[in-house]
Coordinates of C-alpha atoms and ligand atoms in Angstrom, one line a residue:
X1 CA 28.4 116.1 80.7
X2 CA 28.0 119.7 79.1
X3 CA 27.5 121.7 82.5
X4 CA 30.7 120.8 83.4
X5 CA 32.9 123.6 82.0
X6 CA 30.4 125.9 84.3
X7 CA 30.7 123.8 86.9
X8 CA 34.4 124.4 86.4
X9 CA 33.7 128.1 86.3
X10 CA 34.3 129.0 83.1
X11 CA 32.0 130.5 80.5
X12 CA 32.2 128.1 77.5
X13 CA 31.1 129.6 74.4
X14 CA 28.3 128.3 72.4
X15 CA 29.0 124.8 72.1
X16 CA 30.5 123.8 68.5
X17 CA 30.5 127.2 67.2
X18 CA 31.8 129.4 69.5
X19 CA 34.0 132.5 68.4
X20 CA 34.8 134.0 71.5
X21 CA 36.5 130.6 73.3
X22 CA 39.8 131.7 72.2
X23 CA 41.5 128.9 74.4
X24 CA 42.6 132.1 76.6
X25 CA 45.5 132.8 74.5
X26 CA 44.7 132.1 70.5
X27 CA 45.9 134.3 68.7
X28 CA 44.6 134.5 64.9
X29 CA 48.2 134.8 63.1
X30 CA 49.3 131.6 64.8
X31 CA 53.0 132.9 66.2
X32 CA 55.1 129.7 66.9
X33 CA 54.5 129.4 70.1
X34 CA 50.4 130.3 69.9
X35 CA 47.7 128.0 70.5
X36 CA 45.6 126.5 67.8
X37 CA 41.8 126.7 68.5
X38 CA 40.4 123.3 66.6
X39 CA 38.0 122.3 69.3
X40 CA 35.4 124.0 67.8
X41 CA 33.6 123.9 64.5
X42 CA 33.9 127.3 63.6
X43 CA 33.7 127.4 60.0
X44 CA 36.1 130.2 59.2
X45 CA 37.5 128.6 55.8
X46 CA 34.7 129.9 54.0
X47 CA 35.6 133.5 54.6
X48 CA 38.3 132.6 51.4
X49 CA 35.3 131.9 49.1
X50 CA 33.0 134.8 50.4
X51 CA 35.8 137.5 49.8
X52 CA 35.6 136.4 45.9
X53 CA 32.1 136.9 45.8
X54 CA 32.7 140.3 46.6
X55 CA 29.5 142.3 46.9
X56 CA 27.2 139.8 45.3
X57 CA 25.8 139.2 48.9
X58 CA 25.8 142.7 49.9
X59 CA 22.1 143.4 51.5
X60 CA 21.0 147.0 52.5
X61 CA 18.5 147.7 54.8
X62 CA 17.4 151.1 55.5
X63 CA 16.8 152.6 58.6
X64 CA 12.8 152.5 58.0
X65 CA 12.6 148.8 56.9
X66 CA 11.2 145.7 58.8
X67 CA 10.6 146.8 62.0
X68 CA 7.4 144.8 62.2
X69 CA 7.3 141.9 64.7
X70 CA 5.9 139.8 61.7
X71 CA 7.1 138.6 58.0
X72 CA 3.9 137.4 56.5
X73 CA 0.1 135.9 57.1
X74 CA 0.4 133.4 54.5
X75 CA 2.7 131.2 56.8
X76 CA 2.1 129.2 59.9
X77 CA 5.8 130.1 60.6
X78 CA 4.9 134.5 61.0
X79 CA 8.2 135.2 61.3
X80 CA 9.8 133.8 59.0
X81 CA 10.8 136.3 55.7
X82 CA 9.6 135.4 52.2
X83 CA 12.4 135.8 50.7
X84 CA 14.1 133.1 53.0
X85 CA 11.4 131.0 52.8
X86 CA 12.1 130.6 48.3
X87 CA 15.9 130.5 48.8
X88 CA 15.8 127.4 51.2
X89 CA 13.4 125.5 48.6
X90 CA 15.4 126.4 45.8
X91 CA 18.7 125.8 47.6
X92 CA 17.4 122.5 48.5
X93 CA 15.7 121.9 45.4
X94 CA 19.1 122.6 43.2
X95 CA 21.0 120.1 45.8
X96 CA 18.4 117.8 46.1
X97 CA 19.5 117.2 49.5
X98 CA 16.1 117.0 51.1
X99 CA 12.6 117.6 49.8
X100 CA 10.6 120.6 50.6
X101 CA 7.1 119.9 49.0
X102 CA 4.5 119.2 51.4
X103 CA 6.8 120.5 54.5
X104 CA 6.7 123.7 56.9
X105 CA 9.4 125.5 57.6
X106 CA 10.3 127.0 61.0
X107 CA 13.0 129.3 61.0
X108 CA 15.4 129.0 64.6
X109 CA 17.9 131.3 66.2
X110 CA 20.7 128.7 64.8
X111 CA 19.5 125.4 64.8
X112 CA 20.5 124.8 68.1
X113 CA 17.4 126.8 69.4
X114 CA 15.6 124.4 66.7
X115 CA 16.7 121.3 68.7
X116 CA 15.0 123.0 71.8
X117 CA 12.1 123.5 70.2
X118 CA 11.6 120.1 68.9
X119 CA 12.0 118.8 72.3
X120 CA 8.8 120.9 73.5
X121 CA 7.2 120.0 70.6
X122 CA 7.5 116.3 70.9
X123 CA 7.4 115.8 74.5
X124 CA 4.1 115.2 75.8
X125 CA 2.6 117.4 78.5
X126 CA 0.7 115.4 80.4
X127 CA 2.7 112.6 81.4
X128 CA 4.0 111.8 85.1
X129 CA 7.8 111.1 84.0
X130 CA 9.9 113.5 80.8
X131 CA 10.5 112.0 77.9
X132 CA 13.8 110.2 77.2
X133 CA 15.9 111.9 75.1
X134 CA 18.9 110.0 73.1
X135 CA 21.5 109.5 70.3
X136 CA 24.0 107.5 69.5
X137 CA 27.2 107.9 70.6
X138 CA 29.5 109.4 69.4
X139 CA 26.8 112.2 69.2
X140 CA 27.0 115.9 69.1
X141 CA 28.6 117.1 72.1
X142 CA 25.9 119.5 72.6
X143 CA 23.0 117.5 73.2
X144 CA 23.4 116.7 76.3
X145 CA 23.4 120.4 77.8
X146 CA 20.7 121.5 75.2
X147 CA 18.1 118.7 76.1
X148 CA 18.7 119.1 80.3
X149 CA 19.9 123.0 80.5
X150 CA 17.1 123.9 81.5
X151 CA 15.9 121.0 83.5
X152 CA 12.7 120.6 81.6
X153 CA 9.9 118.2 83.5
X154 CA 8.7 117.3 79.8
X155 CA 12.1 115.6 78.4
X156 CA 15.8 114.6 79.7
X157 CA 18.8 113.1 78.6
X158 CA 19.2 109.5 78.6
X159 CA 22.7 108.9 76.8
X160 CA 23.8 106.7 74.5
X161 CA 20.9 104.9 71.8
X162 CA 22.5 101.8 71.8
X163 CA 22.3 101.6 75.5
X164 CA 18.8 102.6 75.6
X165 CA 17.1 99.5 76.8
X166 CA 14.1 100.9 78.6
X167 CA 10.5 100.1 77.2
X168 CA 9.8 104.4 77.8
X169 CA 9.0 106.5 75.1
X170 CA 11.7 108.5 73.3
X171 CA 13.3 110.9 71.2
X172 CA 16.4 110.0 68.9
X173 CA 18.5 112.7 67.6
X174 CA 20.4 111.2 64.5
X175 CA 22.8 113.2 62.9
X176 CA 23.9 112.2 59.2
X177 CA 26.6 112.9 58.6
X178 CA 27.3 112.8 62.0
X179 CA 29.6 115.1 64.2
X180 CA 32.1 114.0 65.1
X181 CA 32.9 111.2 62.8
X182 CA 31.5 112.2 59.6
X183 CA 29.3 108.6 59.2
X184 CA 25.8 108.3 57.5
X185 CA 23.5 107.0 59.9
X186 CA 20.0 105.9 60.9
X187 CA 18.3 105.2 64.2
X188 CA 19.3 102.7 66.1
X189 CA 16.6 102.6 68.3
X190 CA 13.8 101.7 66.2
X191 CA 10.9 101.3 68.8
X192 CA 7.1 101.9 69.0
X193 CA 6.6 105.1 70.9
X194 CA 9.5 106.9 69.3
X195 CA 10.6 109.9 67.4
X196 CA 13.2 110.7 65.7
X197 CA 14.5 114.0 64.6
X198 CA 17.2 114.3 62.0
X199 CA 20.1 117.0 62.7
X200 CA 21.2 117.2 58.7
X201 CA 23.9 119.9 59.3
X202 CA 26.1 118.3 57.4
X203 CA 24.1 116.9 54.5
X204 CA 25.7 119.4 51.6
X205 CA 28.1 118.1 49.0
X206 CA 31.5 119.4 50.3
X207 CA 30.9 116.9 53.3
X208 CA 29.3 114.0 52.0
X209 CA 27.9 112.5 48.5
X210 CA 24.1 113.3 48.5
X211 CA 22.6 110.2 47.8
X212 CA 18.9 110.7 48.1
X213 CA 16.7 113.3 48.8
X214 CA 15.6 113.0 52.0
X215 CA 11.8 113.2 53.2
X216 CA 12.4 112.1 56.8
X217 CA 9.7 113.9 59.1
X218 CA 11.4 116.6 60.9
X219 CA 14.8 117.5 59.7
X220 CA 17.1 120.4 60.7
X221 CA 19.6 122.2 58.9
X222 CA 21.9 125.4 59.9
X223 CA 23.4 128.3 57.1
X224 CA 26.2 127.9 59.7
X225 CA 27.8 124.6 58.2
X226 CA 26.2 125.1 55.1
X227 CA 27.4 128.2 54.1
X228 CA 29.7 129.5 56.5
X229 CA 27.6 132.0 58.1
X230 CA 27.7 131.0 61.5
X231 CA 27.5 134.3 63.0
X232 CA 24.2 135.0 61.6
X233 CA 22.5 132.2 63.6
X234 CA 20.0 131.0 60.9
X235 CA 19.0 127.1 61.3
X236 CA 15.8 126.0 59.5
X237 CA 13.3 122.7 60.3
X238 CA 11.7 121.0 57.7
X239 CA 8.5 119.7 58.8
X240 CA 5.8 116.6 57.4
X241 CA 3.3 117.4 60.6
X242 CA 2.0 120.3 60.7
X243 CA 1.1 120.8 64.5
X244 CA 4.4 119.6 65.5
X245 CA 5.4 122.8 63.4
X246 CA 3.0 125.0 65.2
X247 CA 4.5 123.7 68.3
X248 CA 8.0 124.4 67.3
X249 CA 7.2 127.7 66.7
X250 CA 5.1 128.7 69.7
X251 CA 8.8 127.8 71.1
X252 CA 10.4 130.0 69.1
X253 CA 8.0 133.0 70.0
X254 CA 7.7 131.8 73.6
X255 CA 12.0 132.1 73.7
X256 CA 12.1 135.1 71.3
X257 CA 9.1 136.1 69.4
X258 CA 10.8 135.0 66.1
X259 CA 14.4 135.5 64.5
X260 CA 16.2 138.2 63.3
X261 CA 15.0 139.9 60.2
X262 CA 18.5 141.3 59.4
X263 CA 19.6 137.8 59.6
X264 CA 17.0 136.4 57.7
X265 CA 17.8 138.3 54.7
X266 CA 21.4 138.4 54.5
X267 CA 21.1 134.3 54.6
X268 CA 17.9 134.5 52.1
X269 CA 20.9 136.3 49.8
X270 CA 23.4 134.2 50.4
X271 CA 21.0 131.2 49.7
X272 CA 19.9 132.2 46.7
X273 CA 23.7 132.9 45.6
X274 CA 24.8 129.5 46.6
X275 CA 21.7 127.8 44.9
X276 CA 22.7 130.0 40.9
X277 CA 26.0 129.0 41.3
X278 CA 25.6 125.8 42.4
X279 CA 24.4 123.9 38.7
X280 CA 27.7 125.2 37.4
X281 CA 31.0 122.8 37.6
X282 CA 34.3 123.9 36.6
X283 CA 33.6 127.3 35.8
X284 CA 35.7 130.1 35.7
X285 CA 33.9 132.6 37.9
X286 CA 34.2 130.5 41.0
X287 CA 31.3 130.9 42.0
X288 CA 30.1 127.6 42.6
X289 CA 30.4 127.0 47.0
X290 CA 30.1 123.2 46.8
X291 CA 32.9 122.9 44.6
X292 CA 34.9 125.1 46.6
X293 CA 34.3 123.7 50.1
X294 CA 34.3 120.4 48.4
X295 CA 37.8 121.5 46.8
X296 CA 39.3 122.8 49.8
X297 CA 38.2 119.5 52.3
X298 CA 39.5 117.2 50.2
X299 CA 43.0 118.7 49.8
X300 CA 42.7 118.9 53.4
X301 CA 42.0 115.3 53.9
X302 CA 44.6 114.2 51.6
X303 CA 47.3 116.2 53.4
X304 CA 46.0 115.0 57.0
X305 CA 46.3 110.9 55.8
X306 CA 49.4 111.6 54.7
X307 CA 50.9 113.0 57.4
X308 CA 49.5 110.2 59.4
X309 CA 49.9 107.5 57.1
X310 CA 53.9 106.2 57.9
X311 CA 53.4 106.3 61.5
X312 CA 51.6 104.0 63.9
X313 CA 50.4 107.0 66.4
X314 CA 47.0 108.1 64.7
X315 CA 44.1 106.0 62.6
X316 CA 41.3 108.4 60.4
X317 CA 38.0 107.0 59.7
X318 CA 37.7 105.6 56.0
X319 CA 35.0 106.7 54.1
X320 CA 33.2 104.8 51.2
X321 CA 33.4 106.1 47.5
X322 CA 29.6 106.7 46.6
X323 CA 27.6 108.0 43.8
X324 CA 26.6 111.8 44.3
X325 CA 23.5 112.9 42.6
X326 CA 24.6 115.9 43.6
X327 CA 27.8 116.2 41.0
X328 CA 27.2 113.3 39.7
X329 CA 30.1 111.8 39.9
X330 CA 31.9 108.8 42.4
X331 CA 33.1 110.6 45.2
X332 CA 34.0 109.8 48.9
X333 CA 33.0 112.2 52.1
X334 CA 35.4 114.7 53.1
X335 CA 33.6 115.4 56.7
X336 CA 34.3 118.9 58.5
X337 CA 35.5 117.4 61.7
X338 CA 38.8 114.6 61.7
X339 CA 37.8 111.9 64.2
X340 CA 41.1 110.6 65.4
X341 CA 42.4 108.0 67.6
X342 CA 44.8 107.8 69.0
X343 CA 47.3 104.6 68.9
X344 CA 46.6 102.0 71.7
X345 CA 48.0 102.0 75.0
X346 CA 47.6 106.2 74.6
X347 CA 44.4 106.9 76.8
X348 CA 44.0 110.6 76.4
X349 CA 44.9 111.7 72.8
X350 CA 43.6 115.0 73.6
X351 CA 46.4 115.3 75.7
X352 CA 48.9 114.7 72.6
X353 CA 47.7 117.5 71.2
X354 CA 47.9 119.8 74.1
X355 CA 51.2 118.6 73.9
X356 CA 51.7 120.5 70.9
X357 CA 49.6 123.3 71.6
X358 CA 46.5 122.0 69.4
X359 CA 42.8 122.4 71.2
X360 CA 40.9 119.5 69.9
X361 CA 37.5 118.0 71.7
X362 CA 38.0 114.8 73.6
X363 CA 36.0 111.7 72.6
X364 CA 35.0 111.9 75.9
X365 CA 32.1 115.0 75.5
X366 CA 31.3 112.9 72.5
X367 CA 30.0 109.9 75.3
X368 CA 33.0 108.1 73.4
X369 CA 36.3 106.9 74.4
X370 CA 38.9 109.8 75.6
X371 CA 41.3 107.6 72.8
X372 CA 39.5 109.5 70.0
X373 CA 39.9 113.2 69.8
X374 CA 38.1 115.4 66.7
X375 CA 39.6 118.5 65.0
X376 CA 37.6 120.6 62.8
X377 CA 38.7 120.5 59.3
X378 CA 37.4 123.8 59.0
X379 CA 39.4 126.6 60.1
X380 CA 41.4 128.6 58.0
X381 CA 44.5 127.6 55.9
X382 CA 46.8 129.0 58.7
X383 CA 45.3 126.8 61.4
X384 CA 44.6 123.6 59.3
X385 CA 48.5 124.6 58.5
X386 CA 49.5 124.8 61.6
X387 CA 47.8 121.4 63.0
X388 CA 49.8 119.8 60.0
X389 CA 53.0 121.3 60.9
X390 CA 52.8 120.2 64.7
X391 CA 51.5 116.9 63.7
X392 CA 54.4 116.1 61.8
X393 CA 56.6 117.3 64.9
X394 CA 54.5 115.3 67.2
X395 CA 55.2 112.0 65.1
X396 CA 59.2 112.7 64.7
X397 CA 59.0 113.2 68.8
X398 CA 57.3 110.1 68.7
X399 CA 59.1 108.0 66.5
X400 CA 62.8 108.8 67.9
X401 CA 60.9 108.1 71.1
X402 CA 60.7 104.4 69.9
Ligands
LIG1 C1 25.3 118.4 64.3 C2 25.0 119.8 64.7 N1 23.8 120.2 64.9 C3 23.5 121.5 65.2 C4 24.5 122.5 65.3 C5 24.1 123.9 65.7 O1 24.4 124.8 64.7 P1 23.9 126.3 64.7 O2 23.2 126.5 66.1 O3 25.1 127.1 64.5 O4 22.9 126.4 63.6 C6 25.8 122.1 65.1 C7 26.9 123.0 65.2 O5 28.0 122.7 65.3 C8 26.1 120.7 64.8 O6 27.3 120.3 64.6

């Protein structure tokens, strides 16, 4: 369960995305004998790509400027700037990811304090017994501590979809692609009384081929694993209904009267950026982030199947090739997080990395089987390096072993 690491005593950092959990001994320039931090999902290897843009994402905001509380009276959503508002439409509109006609938008601190705020909105009030609150595991480590941190009356956790068997009403959190394992998916539930609330993190074209352009009801994205910019704490919901969107923000404003103008427009910026470059393939300037990210994962991928292929110790996931609208090309998903397992008869494969000094995430957190371990793919070169270079020590280990 997620309270466990304070139950343990320690403070774990923000879930996925921590940078300060440096595995109490990390060190950035990976020395031979240092720990490698890919437990997390911090998305460092799009620091590479930023530093080429140089200052084409440079904002300046003077002393004087938006001190206001508020960002405009033409939205629902008060807080949320303008400018952020145009370069999430376009963005999505260039991807065609999702659709953005018709919706609201409610900006979050992250979108992890979006995924609290759906929960108030969709729970009802007046019932005698919370809500049950589920997805299908292997879900998102965090939503387990995120639905029942603060022991809401309204809504709980209730574990795994598939084992939800209870004629109660419910919420179903389905992430596509899903963390950890990088699958498309759906509900599972599929029962009157339900709602379902689509985490889309991971819908952008380095991950996955954009198939559609989704028009689900409420769906959540985050700059963090879109762009990179994790440390601004930007998430956005897209939104059909529109007083589940005035709920979602009375949420917001209730937990902190709106979100960071600063980080508004930097990711406004860096949104708009992403969307110009983003029609260009191939092109000399760089400048196009898909391309890169896409560029960079896939390398990655190939390099990790290869250094597992000749042994019997680790199976990856296999993808499907698929048509991308996106690029328009056929192209298979290159997900930010390896899902591994680990051969049979090995029960804890998080321990075979800690073996070689590798911090990876236990299936366990995922309510999966401690046989399966992810790694985010996206670290920098030195780390994914590093996990390469012990992997292929861990296999010669194992193999004279046998
Ligand atoms: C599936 C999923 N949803 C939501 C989040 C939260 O992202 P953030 O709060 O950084 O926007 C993450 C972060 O790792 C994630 O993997």
């Amino acid at each position: 369960m997620g309270g466990t690491d304070q139950a343990r005593g320690t403070t774990r950092s923000p879930n996925e995305t921590d940078a300060n959990d440096n595995g109490g001994g990390v060190t950035r320039n990976l020395p031979s004998d240092g720990l490698i931090n890919l437990d997390h999902g911090d998305p460092t290897m799009y620091e590479a790509f930023w530093r080429k843009m140089g200052d084409k994402c440079t904002v300046v905001i003077k002393g004087y400027e938006h001190l206001s509380y508020f960002s405009t009276n033409k939205n629902p959503c008060w807080f949320l700037e303008p400018k952020l508002e145009d370069s999430i439409r376009s963005l999505h509109g260039a991807v065609g990811n999702a659709e953005t006609d018709g919706y609201t938008i409610v900006v979050g601190t992250g979108s992890s304090q979006l995924l609290q705020a759906v929960l108030y909105a969709l729970a009802p009030q007046d019932q005698p017994d919370p809500i049950n609150v589920v997805s299908a595991a292997p879900f998102y480590s965090s939503y387990p501590e995120t639905t029942n941190i603060v022991r809401s009356g309204v809504y709980k956790w209730a574990g795994d979809a598939h084992g939800f068997d209870k004629d109660e009403p419910y919420i179903e959190f389905v992430t596509s692609p899903n963390n950890p394992n990088g699958v498309i998916r759906g509900p599972v539930v599929n029962r009157d009384g339900g709602f379902v609330v689509y985490d889309l993190a991971y819908y952008w074209p380095q991950y996955t081929p954009i198939t559609s352009s989704l028009d689900f009801d409420i769906m959540l994205f985050t700059a963090s694993k879109c762009t990179g910019h994790a440390g601004s704490r930007i998430g956005w919901a897209l939104v059909k209904d529109k007083e589940v969107a005035k709920k979602m923000i009375t949420f917001v404003v209730a937990s902190s009267i709106g979100v960071s103008k600063e980080s508004q427009l930097r990711v406004a910026k860096i949104l708009q950026v992403v969307a110009d470059g983003c029609k260009r393939f191939g092109s000399s300037d760089g400048d196009n982030l898909f391309e890169y990210g896409r560029n960079v994962l896939a390398k990655r991928w190939e390099i990790l199947r290869e250094t597992v292929k000749n042994t019997q110790m680790f199976t990856l996931p296999k993808y499907p090739l698929q048509h991308c609208n996106y690029n328009g090309d056929l192209t298979q998903a290159h997900p930010a997080f390896a899902w591994i397992k680990c051969k049979d008869g090995m029960e804890e494969c998080e321990k075979v990395f800690k073996g070689v000094k590798i911090l990876v995430r236990s299936g366990r957190r995922f309510g999966s089987d401690p046989g399966y371990a992810r790694v985010s793919m996206m670290g920098k070169d030195e780390e994914f390096n590093g996990l390469i270079e012990r992997l292929s020590s861990v296999i010669q280990i194992c193999n004279n072993d046998d």
